[in-house]
Amino acid sequence: MKKFLAVLLTVCLVASMAAFSLAEGKKTPSIAIVVAGSLGDRSFYDSANSGVEQLAADFGTETKVIECKEDASLYLSSLLEAAESCDIIAAVGWQFFDSLGEASEAFPNKKFIFIDNAFDEIPENMMCICYKQNEGSFLAGYIAAKLSKTGKIGAVGGEDADTINDFLVGYEAGAAYANPDIIVERQYAGDYEDPAKGKECALALYSSGCDIVFQVAGKTGEGVFEAAKETGNLAIGVDGDQKYIDPEHIICSMVKRVGKSIYDVVSDPDTYFKGGTVWSANMETGYIDVTYGEEGMTQQISDEIKAEVENIRQQIISGAIIVPTTLD
Amino acid sequence: MDWSTVFSMSTLVNTVNTATIVVLAGLGCLLTDQVGIMSIGIDGMMTAGAFAAVMGSWLCGSWLMGIVFALAAGLLFGLFYAVFVVRFKSDEFIIGVAMNIFAVALTTFMLRSIPGQTGSFHPATGTVTKLPAFTLTLPGGTPVTLSLMVPLSWLLVAVCWVMMYRTPLGYWLHASGEHPESLRSVGRSPERMRYLGSLLCGLLCGLSGAYLSLGYLSTFTENMSASRGYVAVACVIFGRSNPLYVFLAALLFGFIDTAGQRMQGVVDPTLTATFPYIGTILMMVLLAARTAIRKRRA
């Protein structure tokens, strides 16, 4: 009798589990994102987080977010922690270069996504997503040069690193394409989490005669917007569509849809997850773009310039314009 | 960018503006130094002040309430520090470091629970009212915008100096750190003076945080003091706890930082990032050298 009950209960349990998984319909693997900095930058990391939130909303995906808050000693342990509980682990930030290889070796059966950087030899359980930020920054530079009244524009970078410089060379090339005489100044804040530093950098640029500043510095960039507002100058947002933050002073944003790329890989791994390869998320596929905020917001950019930008966009996609890069 | 932008009016104005954060915190730190406590915990007090200021301004819609909130937060942290260090005689460094970590964690937690936001504060409804600012026109014709807190910090430097060197209270504070027994012999309690020093430090650091989040910027982000409290501690050591010298030291640090930042156009950016630290080391060497020379003469 006892045995019979046990069997019966087991059957019930298995049946209910099967029924449960059938009722859920399409099931995605669970995803953990490990971000090198911290959320709340309304830019790069928040973009990644929005992709994960969308997955949870659309498919009920199990998600996990771990923030390393720029603490390099947490990179490896956070990746390992994420890999223990989730199927796919996205390392968001080029900073994971030293620790991701070790983590992927420790968990050969899990899938790893490296956002914003690539290895020379990529293991089979990892894919790298590199974004063509130089293409979008080219458009941002073009717009800035067209709108500048002083003939001088600036950019604030988080630090002097390849990925950040990839934005900056694209920006400079775009500016020179619009106006060969344009002067482009750079400032590096040396920090992604210090808006006061960002404001200092932007004030330095504005006081030297720049009238438009492109921020590529995450949370530090909040200070750039603050400086633009205080001095009555203009700024360009990055990674997310940041125009809403201050529509009067932010003219456009160079968006890098990190969230969308994570969403695509996790919701359809069979199509998108190709282990051992680098996926180049570019302008053609829509992961890189320039946006002008939502309808009803003040527009500083005329429709003619927007049309020119669209034209250049097509030329970049077709390969007629080759944008310089600091990567590969 | 060239040398003319490095040494310009705008560099000076920005030096004064950013130095104000350090000046206010430095004043707080030197008061605890007077009562014989090295207050390493001021960075945490600033973080708490910065958060409370933004919350106050946002919840009540007035910058004045922001200041009140920041002062209250500073006072609480100052009390917390005093209770552990004066009452329970714990190690001031350990409590200070613990307080710095605690303040970052607490403000992060409260940011996520009160307005429900992660990382930085951007209200969907309501606005953050900044501290009032006024615009001066300099002789050269350049308009300069200063926050109200900037001249207030200068006033506080003067008040602090007068209090320390021209009032009995200043001497009592000093005696409680230097020679508590002598203070006790005239019927004053050194413990009470230490409490006072720590509470005043909390108030000033609260103001410093409020200026950072509501005066210089208009938002709160996690860990936004970014170790500026430690710079203030360095200024206090360098300025030998004299409000005037601490003020000058803060300006000097501010200038090295701002000018160094702006030298990026002419010098390699990886090198300019080291300027503040090289400046600190140089100043400490100078200080040590001067002390050594004085000792030899004496």
XYZ file of C-alpha atoms in Angstrom:
626
model
C 0.000 0.000 0.000
C 2.817 2.328 0.926
C 4.615 1.511 -2.301
C 1.481 2.081 -4.313
C 0.994 5.522 -2.729
C 4.579 6.452 -3.420
C 4.271 5.482 -7.072
C 0.979 7.303 -7.368
C 2.429 10.468 -5.872
C 5.449 10.288 -8.139
C 3.229 9.925 -11.180
C 1.158 12.890 -10.047
C 4.248 14.971 -9.531
C 5.727 14.176 -12.938
C 2.379 14.762 -14.629
C 1.911 18.125 -12.967
C 5.413 19.181 -13.919
C 4.811 18.217 -17.516
C 1.501 20.058 -17.526
C 3.145 23.100 -16.025
C 5.863 23.276 -18.649
C 3.315 22.729 -21.444
C 1.159 25.561 -20.150
C 4.083 27.971 -20.167
C 4.511 27.628 -23.887
C 7.800 28.920 -25.216
C 10.468 28.750 -22.589
C 13.708 30.664 -22.765
C 16.907 29.798 -20.971
C 17.540 31.761 -17.788
C 19.825 34.748 -18.135
C 22.178 36.525 -15.787
C 23.839 39.768 -16.677
C 26.978 40.816 -14.838
C 27.693 44.507 -15.316
C 31.120 45.976 -14.687
C 29.781 49.234 -13.286
C 26.428 49.864 -11.667
C 22.906 50.429 -12.915
C 21.330 53.851 -13.036
C 23.555 55.315 -15.743
C 20.532 55.688 -18.055
C 22.974 54.547 -20.692
C 25.020 51.416 -21.352
C 24.220 49.292 -18.301
C 20.595 50.379 -18.089
C 20.221 49.427 -21.740
C 21.444 45.905 -20.977
C 19.114 45.742 -17.997
C 16.128 46.835 -20.073
C 16.699 43.865 -22.401
C 16.605 41.520 -19.452
C 13.480 43.149 -18.028
C 11.800 42.812 -21.398
C 12.626 39.099 -21.448
C 11.087 38.650 -18.030
C 7.962 40.520 -19.128
C 7.542 38.705 -22.449
C 8.522 35.142 -21.581
C 8.692 35.054 -17.807
C 12.397 34.354 -18.175
C 14.314 33.810 -14.993
C 16.723 36.706 -14.748
C 19.488 37.874 -12.490
C 21.490 41.090 -12.413
C 24.817 41.404 -10.637
C 26.579 44.754 -10.374
C 30.346 44.902 -9.852
C 30.399 48.662 -9.246
C 33.756 49.097 -10.982
C 35.379 46.778 -8.469
C 37.708 44.566 -10.514
C 38.083 42.124 -7.643
C 34.403 41.188 -8.013
C 34.492 40.412 -11.744
C 35.411 36.740 -11.574
C 33.400 35.849 -8.489
C 30.307 37.545 -9.904
C 30.627 35.651 -13.173
C 30.991 32.354 -11.307
C 28.021 33.173 -9.102
C 25.940 33.977 -12.186
C 27.029 30.803 -13.969
C 25.987 28.644 -11.042
C 22.346 29.625 -11.291
C 21.676 30.637 -14.904
C 21.961 29.096 -18.381
C 23.224 32.139 -20.226
C 25.616 34.643 -18.705
C 26.183 38.009 -20.320
C 29.286 39.887 -19.188
C 28.440 43.514 -19.882
C 31.566 45.628 -20.255
C 34.926 45.292 -21.958
C 36.509 45.147 -18.481
C 35.725 41.423 -18.158
C 38.577 40.597 -20.525
C 40.720 39.033 -17.822
C 38.092 37.056 -15.958
C 35.605 35.786 -18.524
C 37.941 33.200 -20.038
C 38.408 31.540 -16.680
C 34.694 31.594 -15.906
C 33.760 30.017 -19.231
C 36.327 27.259 -18.681
C 34.893 26.524 -15.257
C 31.373 26.137 -16.674
C 31.736 24.449 -20.087
C 28.019 23.637 -20.282
C 26.828 27.196 -19.854
C 26.636 29.812 -22.559
C 28.562 33.057 -22.170
C 28.081 36.326 -24.003
C 30.838 38.901 -23.931
C 29.403 42.352 -24.555
C 31.668 45.031 -26.011
C 34.872 43.074 -26.354
C 36.309 39.952 -27.973
C 39.045 37.405 -27.485
C 41.431 36.275 -30.189
C 40.443 32.695 -29.553
C 36.882 32.375 -28.420
C 35.831 29.171 -26.625
C 32.928 27.136 -28.024
C 30.578 28.112 -25.224
C 31.073 31.833 -25.709
C 30.062 34.424 -28.230
C 31.273 38.002 -28.337
C 29.102 40.916 -29.347
C 30.955 43.931 -30.636
C 29.047 47.010 -31.563
C 29.918 49.310 -34.398
C 29.746 52.382 -32.164
C 32.102 54.153 -34.537
C 29.377 54.118 -37.230
C 26.784 55.752 -35.034
C 29.310 58.176 -33.595
C 30.157 59.202 -37.171
C 26.568 60.437 -37.526
C 26.733 62.174 -34.137
C 29.952 63.923 -35.185
C 28.394 64.940 -38.472
C 25.401 66.474 -36.706
C 27.568 68.252 -34.143
C 29.825 69.768 -36.795
C 26.807 70.917 -38.806
C 25.209 72.566 -35.781
C 28.315 74.081 -34.224
C 28.483 77.857 -34.433
C 31.999 78.138 -33.002
C 33.617 75.569 -35.285
C 34.755 73.672 -32.224
C 33.111 70.623 -30.674
C 34.097 68.313 -27.855
C 33.725 64.835 -26.418
C 34.012 63.508 -22.866
C 35.223 59.915 -22.663
C 35.066 57.697 -19.590
C 38.690 56.711 -19.949
C 41.426 56.394 -22.523
C 40.485 52.851 -23.607
C 39.975 51.220 -27.009
C 36.208 50.861 -26.814
C 35.730 54.493 -25.739
C 38.193 55.692 -28.373
C 36.216 53.783 -30.985
C 33.326 56.199 -30.328
C 35.685 59.157 -30.460
C 37.443 58.344 -33.748
C 34.048 57.809 -35.378
C 32.829 61.099 -33.963
C 35.913 62.943 -35.194
C 35.686 61.377 -38.641
C 32.010 62.334 -38.928
C 32.737 65.881 -37.845
C 35.548 66.216 -40.371
C 33.260 64.787 -43.064
C 30.749 67.583 -42.401
C 33.308 70.343 -42.013
C 37.010 69.714 -42.709
C 37.995 72.730 -40.597
C 36.201 71.579 -37.460
C 38.244 71.288 -34.276
C 37.345 68.350 -32.021
C 38.585 68.375 -28.425
C 38.716 65.303 -26.168
C 38.578 65.065 -22.397
C 38.814 61.837 -20.428
C 37.135 61.816 -17.035
C 38.975 58.735 -15.806
C 35.780 57.555 -14.123
C 32.391 56.212 -15.203
C 30.598 56.877 -11.923
C 31.452 60.450 -10.956
C 29.090 63.067 -12.417
C 30.961 65.909 -10.677
C 34.060 64.939 -12.667
C 31.987 64.825 -15.847
C 30.756 68.319 -15.207
C 34.328 69.546 -14.713
C 35.385 68.009 -18.036
C 32.444 69.487 -19.911
C 32.971 72.927 -18.364
C 36.586 72.793 -19.523
C 35.418 72.025 -23.065
C 32.678 74.638 -23.131
C 34.988 77.302 -21.738
C 37.545 76.564 -24.450
C 34.945 77.396 -27.081
C 33.223 74.089 -27.812
C 29.471 74.489 -28.127
C 28.465 70.828 -28.457
C 29.808 67.982 -26.317
C 29.297 64.250 -26.926
C 29.399 62.238 -23.713
C 30.739 58.671 -23.719
C 31.151 58.193 -20.002
C 28.113 56.433 -18.502
C 27.009 57.948 -15.203
C 29.832 60.496 -15.358
C 28.045 61.862 -18.419
C 25.159 63.090 -16.252
C 27.514 65.897 -15.266
C 28.033 66.777 -18.929
C 24.301 67.431 -19.276
C 24.391 69.494 -16.096
C 27.204 71.637 -17.557
C 25.362 72.042 -20.875
C 22.311 73.301 -19.036
C 24.278 75.686 -16.846
C 26.282 77.225 -19.683
C 23.448 77.155 -22.236
C 25.326 74.866 -24.625
C 24.370 71.579 -26.281
C 25.198 67.942 -25.624
C 24.783 64.553 -27.297
C 23.691 61.459 -25.392
C 25.050 57.945 -25.653
C 23.976 54.273 -25.632
C 20.339 54.945 -24.691
C 18.033 57.587 -26.153
C 18.913 60.248 -23.577
C 17.139 63.227 -25.100
C 14.300 63.003 -22.580
C 16.707 63.896 -19.772
C 16.908 67.491 -20.997
C 15.283 68.021 -24.412
C 16.343 71.667 -24.492
C 20.050 70.901 -24.358
C 20.462 67.328 -25.597
C 20.172 67.382 -29.364
C 20.302 63.676 -30.143
C 21.711 60.368 -28.885
C 24.000 57.776 -30.371
C 22.194 54.610 -29.324
C 23.780 51.232 -28.918
C 21.016 48.716 -28.355
C 22.767 46.400 -25.943
C 19.451 45.374 -24.406
C 17.980 44.392 -27.765
C 20.977 42.232 -28.638
C 20.759 40.381 -25.318
C 17.021 39.999 -25.797
C 17.494 38.512 -29.249
C 20.123 36.006 -28.170
C 18.192 34.771 -25.138
C 14.775 34.648 -26.769
C 16.100 32.749 -29.779
C 19.444 31.141 -28.957
C 19.235 28.695 -31.883
C 19.409 31.540 -34.380
C 21.608 33.982 -32.559
C 23.941 32.055 -30.309
C 26.945 30.988 -32.334
C 29.679 29.795 -30.001
C 33.223 30.784 -30.812
C 32.285 33.719 -33.004
C 32.150 37.494 -32.872
C 28.844 39.025 -33.731
C 29.240 42.484 -35.086
C 26.103 44.416 -34.152
C 26.109 47.296 -36.605
C 23.992 50.042 -38.071
C 22.611 47.832 -40.815
C 20.945 45.468 -38.363
C 19.612 48.374 -36.285
C 21.649 47.822 -33.139
C 23.424 51.134 -33.697
C 21.561 54.297 -34.566
C 21.091 57.978 -33.912
C 17.814 59.013 -32.318
C 16.160 62.360 -31.785
C 13.944 61.676 -28.776
C 10.197 61.350 -28.796
C 7.602 63.337 -30.636
C 6.846 66.763 -29.183
C 10.325 67.365 -27.823
C 12.225 70.482 -28.904
C 14.308 69.707 -31.966
C 17.555 71.574 -32.537
C 18.365 69.632 -35.690
C 16.631 70.778 -38.877
C 14.850 68.341 -41.180
C 17.434 68.983 -43.901
C 20.267 67.852 -41.670
C 18.236 64.825 -40.600
C 17.781 63.955 -44.278
C 21.518 64.307 -44.843
C 22.158 62.073 -41.859
C 19.798 59.454 -43.287
C 21.687 59.623 -46.554
C 25.031 59.108 -44.812
C 23.511 56.252 -42.823
C 22.669 54.483 -46.069
C 26.171 55.107 -47.368
C 27.718 53.591 -44.247
C 25.444 50.567 -44.569
C 26.269 50.137 -48.255
C 29.973 50.494 -47.525
C 30.422 53.702 -49.518
C 31.696 55.379 -46.369
C 34.170 53.412 -44.281
C 34.343 54.691 -40.721
C 37.719 54.390 -38.968
C 37.888 52.237 -35.849
C 40.261 51.567 -32.962
C 39.105 47.975 -32.584
C 40.061 44.844 -34.574
C 43.014 72.799 -26.011
C 46.136 74.758 -25.112
C 47.769 76.436 -22.151
C 45.465 79.457 -22.312
C 42.500 77.260 -21.362
C 44.509 75.623 -18.612
C 45.252 78.935 -16.926
C 42.020 80.806 -17.506
C 39.314 82.477 -15.484
C 37.090 79.463 -16.033
C 39.733 77.217 -14.458
C 39.841 79.446 -11.392
C 36.060 79.585 -11.070
C 35.804 75.818 -11.361
C 38.603 75.425 -8.834
C 36.648 77.499 -6.327
C 33.433 75.614 -7.062
C 34.846 72.122 -6.700
C 37.075 73.093 -3.761
C 33.987 74.138 -1.786
C 33.036 70.464 -1.408
C 36.418 69.783 0.196
C 36.484 73.032 2.219
C 33.231 72.232 4.030
C 34.213 68.642 4.733
C 37.693 69.799 5.759
C 36.244 72.202 8.329
C 34.283 69.336 9.815
C 37.297 67.084 9.856
C 39.525 69.664 11.541
C 37.005 70.145 14.340
C 37.149 66.433 15.139
C 40.906 66.644 14.835
C 40.810 69.382 17.497
C 39.029 67.102 19.935
C 41.551 64.356 19.279
C 39.655 62.137 16.830
C 40.922 61.598 13.313
C 37.658 61.514 11.454
C 38.217 59.193 8.539
C 34.432 58.732 8.357
C 33.679 62.100 6.778
C 33.318 60.588 3.318
C 30.347 58.606 4.589
C 28.842 61.665 6.247
C 29.092 63.495 2.913
C 27.394 60.663 1.051
C 24.589 60.642 3.605
C 24.269 64.432 3.378
C 24.173 64.349 -0.411
C 21.402 61.758 -0.396
C 19.352 63.453 2.321
C 19.625 66.821 0.562
C 18.220 65.473 -2.692
C 15.465 63.608 -0.854
C 14.522 66.693 1.163
C 14.472 68.918 -1.872
C 12.394 66.424 -3.822
C 9.931 65.475 -1.072
C 9.290 69.019 0.197
C 9.921 70.915 -3.031
C 12.321 73.356 -1.427
C 16.101 73.577 -1.323
C 15.905 74.800 2.256
C 14.355 71.509 3.324
C 17.137 69.804 1.384
C 19.662 71.585 3.594
C 17.659 70.718 6.720
C 17.555 67.047 5.732
C 21.283 67.068 4.977
C 22.082 68.673 8.331
C 19.915 66.104 10.093
C 21.620 63.243 8.301
C 25.041 64.683 9.113
C 24.050 65.119 12.728
C 22.865 61.515 12.964
C 26.108 60.220 11.515
C 28.118 62.520 13.757
C 26.226 61.201 16.773
C 26.703 57.624 15.644
C 30.429 58.250 15.315
C 30.663 59.984 18.703
C 28.746 57.251 20.509
C 31.126 54.598 19.269
C 34.351 56.541 19.535
C 33.755 58.647 22.666
C 31.320 56.546 24.644
C 32.487 53.046 23.752
C 36.076 54.060 22.978
C 36.183 52.029 19.764
C 38.988 52.478 17.281
C 38.242 55.664 15.349
C 39.742 54.388 12.094
C 37.748 51.185 12.061
C 34.520 52.980 12.929
C 35.315 55.631 10.327
C 35.947 53.144 7.553
C 32.889 51.148 8.591
C 30.841 54.333 8.459
C 32.031 55.123 4.937
C 31.022 51.698 3.695
C 27.801 51.774 5.671
C 26.801 55.176 4.256
C 27.237 54.014 0.661
C 25.257 50.843 1.322
C 22.532 52.635 3.272
C 21.990 55.366 0.671
C 21.989 52.764 -2.106
C 19.383 50.753 -0.225
C 17.249 53.806 0.545
C 17.455 55.026 -3.042
C 16.067 51.676 -4.120
C 13.357 51.607 -1.483
C 12.100 55.215 -1.113
C 11.867 56.486 -4.694
C 12.472 52.953 -6.021
C 15.365 53.854 -8.276
C 18.615 52.137 -9.045
C 22.019 53.772 -9.222
C 21.000 57.366 -9.634
C 18.037 59.533 -8.736
C 15.790 60.739 -11.544
C 12.281 61.359 -10.315
C 9.424 60.598 -12.684
C 7.275 63.123 -10.847
C 8.309 66.271 -9.039
C 11.603 68.040 -9.370
C 14.794 68.490 -7.410
C 15.176 72.171 -6.503
C 18.790 73.268 -6.627
C 20.416 75.592 -4.119
C 20.098 79.219 -5.226
C 22.977 80.628 -7.235
C 23.911 84.159 -8.205
C 25.813 85.551 -11.136
C 28.627 88.071 -10.811
C 30.287 89.964 -13.609
C 34.033 90.071 -13.175
C 36.118 93.112 -14.230
C 37.088 91.298 -17.429
C 33.415 91.035 -18.368
C 33.133 87.283 -17.775
C 29.951 86.275 -15.995
C 30.538 83.884 -13.114
C 27.849 81.769 -11.503
C 28.401 80.748 -7.914
C 26.169 78.696 -5.680
C 25.038 80.303 -2.435
C 27.014 77.665 -0.594
C 30.338 78.968 -1.941
C 30.385 82.314 -0.068
C 28.726 80.563 2.867
C 31.692 78.198 3.051
C 34.044 81.200 3.177
C 32.010 82.643 5.985
C 32.176 79.325 7.815
C 35.969 79.290 7.466
C 36.067 82.687 9.208
C 33.568 81.651 11.873
C 35.526 78.492 12.514
C 38.783 80.426 12.829
C 37.299 82.935 15.289
C 35.679 80.166 17.288
C 38.915 78.201 17.525
C 41.325 80.997 18.350
C 39.231 83.741 19.938
C 36.601 82.025 22.080
C 36.850 79.874 25.201
C 34.868 77.167 23.408
C 37.675 76.845 20.867
C 40.235 76.325 23.612
C 38.036 73.810 25.395
C 37.665 71.843 22.164
C 41.396 71.929 21.656
C 42.126 70.974 25.257
C 39.771 67.999 25.110
C 42.001 66.531 22.421
C 45.390 67.757 23.547
C 45.158 67.404 27.296
C 41.791 66.181 28.568
C 42.933 66.108 32.202
C 43.588 69.856 32.262
C 40.105 70.464 30.926
C 38.665 68.198 33.590
C 40.595 70.095 36.253
C 38.710 73.290 35.391
C 35.410 71.473 35.669
C 34.686 70.879 31.984
C 33.931 67.496 30.509
C 36.271 66.465 27.665
C 33.715 63.850 26.592
C 31.112 66.530 26.082
C 33.565 68.537 23.938
C 34.296 65.444 21.884
C 30.618 64.888 21.307
C 30.317 68.523 20.252
C 33.266 68.268 17.849
C 31.869 65.141 16.243
C 28.367 66.610 15.898
C 29.694 69.819 14.348
C 31.725 67.683 11.968
C 28.551 65.842 10.977
C 26.736 69.114 10.304
C 29.532 70.499 8.131
C 29.919 67.263 6.182
C 26.150 67.211 5.672
C 26.442 70.686 4.162
C 29.310 69.528 2.000
C 27.205 66.645 0.681
C 24.259 68.978 0.099
C 26.466 71.283 -1.935
C 27.755 68.342 -3.992
C 24.312 66.988 -4.852
C 22.181 70.158 -4.855
C 24.660 72.944 -5.510
C 27.259 71.643 -7.919
C 24.990 69.008 -9.452
C 21.283 68.383 -9.137
C 21.103 64.654 -8.674
C 22.236 61.880 -6.382
C 24.230 58.936 -7.656
C 25.504 55.983 -5.653
C 28.798 56.658 -3.920
C 28.833 60.163 -5.354
C 31.334 61.625 -2.890
C 33.910 59.567 -4.846
C 36.478 59.665 -2.014
C 36.544 63.470 -1.834
C 36.327 63.036 1.939
C 39.804 61.540 1.951
C 41.072 64.577 0.073
C 39.590 66.679 2.857
C 41.452 64.602 5.455
C 44.678 65.208 3.525
C 43.934 68.949 3.483
C 43.443 68.965 7.248
C 46.773 67.236 7.802
C 48.478 69.529 5.309
C 46.818 72.636 6.748
C 47.733 71.587 10.288
C 44.103 71.963 11.401
C 44.097 75.725 10.920
C 40.835 76.652 9.114
C 42.605 79.216 6.950
C 45.375 76.834 5.873
C 42.906 74.015 5.338
C 40.930 76.361 3.092
C 44.060 77.224 1.107
C 45.075 73.574 0.895
C 41.624 72.705 -0.479
C 41.963 75.432 -3.098
C 45.410 74.158 -4.041
C 44.140 70.580 -4.401
C 41.185 71.870 -6.395
C 43.473 73.795 -8.682
C 45.787 70.841 -9.297
C 42.761 68.709 -10.096
C 41.050 71.180 -12.426
C 44.194 72.390 -14.174
C 45.449 68.822 -14.502
C 42.168 67.802 -16.100
C 42.458 70.642 -18.586
C 46.056 69.851 -19.469
C 44.829 66.747 -21.298
C 45.015 68.645 -24.559
C 48.716 69.321 -24.125
C 49.896 66.436 -21.960
C 49.033 62.748 -22.257
C 45.691 62.055 -20.477
C 47.002 59.016 -18.631
C 49.639 61.288 -17.124
C 47.262 64.101 -16.147
C 45.158 61.626 -14.170
C 48.102 61.157 -11.821
C 48.531 64.887 -11.089
C 46.316 65.042 -7.996
C 48.211 62.149 -6.435
C 51.623 63.520 -7.359
C 50.481 66.849 -5.908
C 49.464 65.150 -2.661
C 52.789 63.372 -2.316
C 54.743 66.548 -3.099
C 52.807 68.536 -0.531
C 53.309 65.891 2.130
C 57.044 65.812 1.401
C 57.158 69.610 1.680
C 55.304 69.458 4.962
C 57.648 66.816 6.349
C 60.691 68.779 5.187
C 59.459 71.962 6.825
C 58.747 70.188 10.089
C 62.219 68.627 10.022
C 63.879 71.995 9.433
C 61.924 73.575 12.264
C 62.914 70.789 14.622
C 66.568 71.246 13.773
C 66.370 74.981 14.456
C 64.635 74.420 17.730
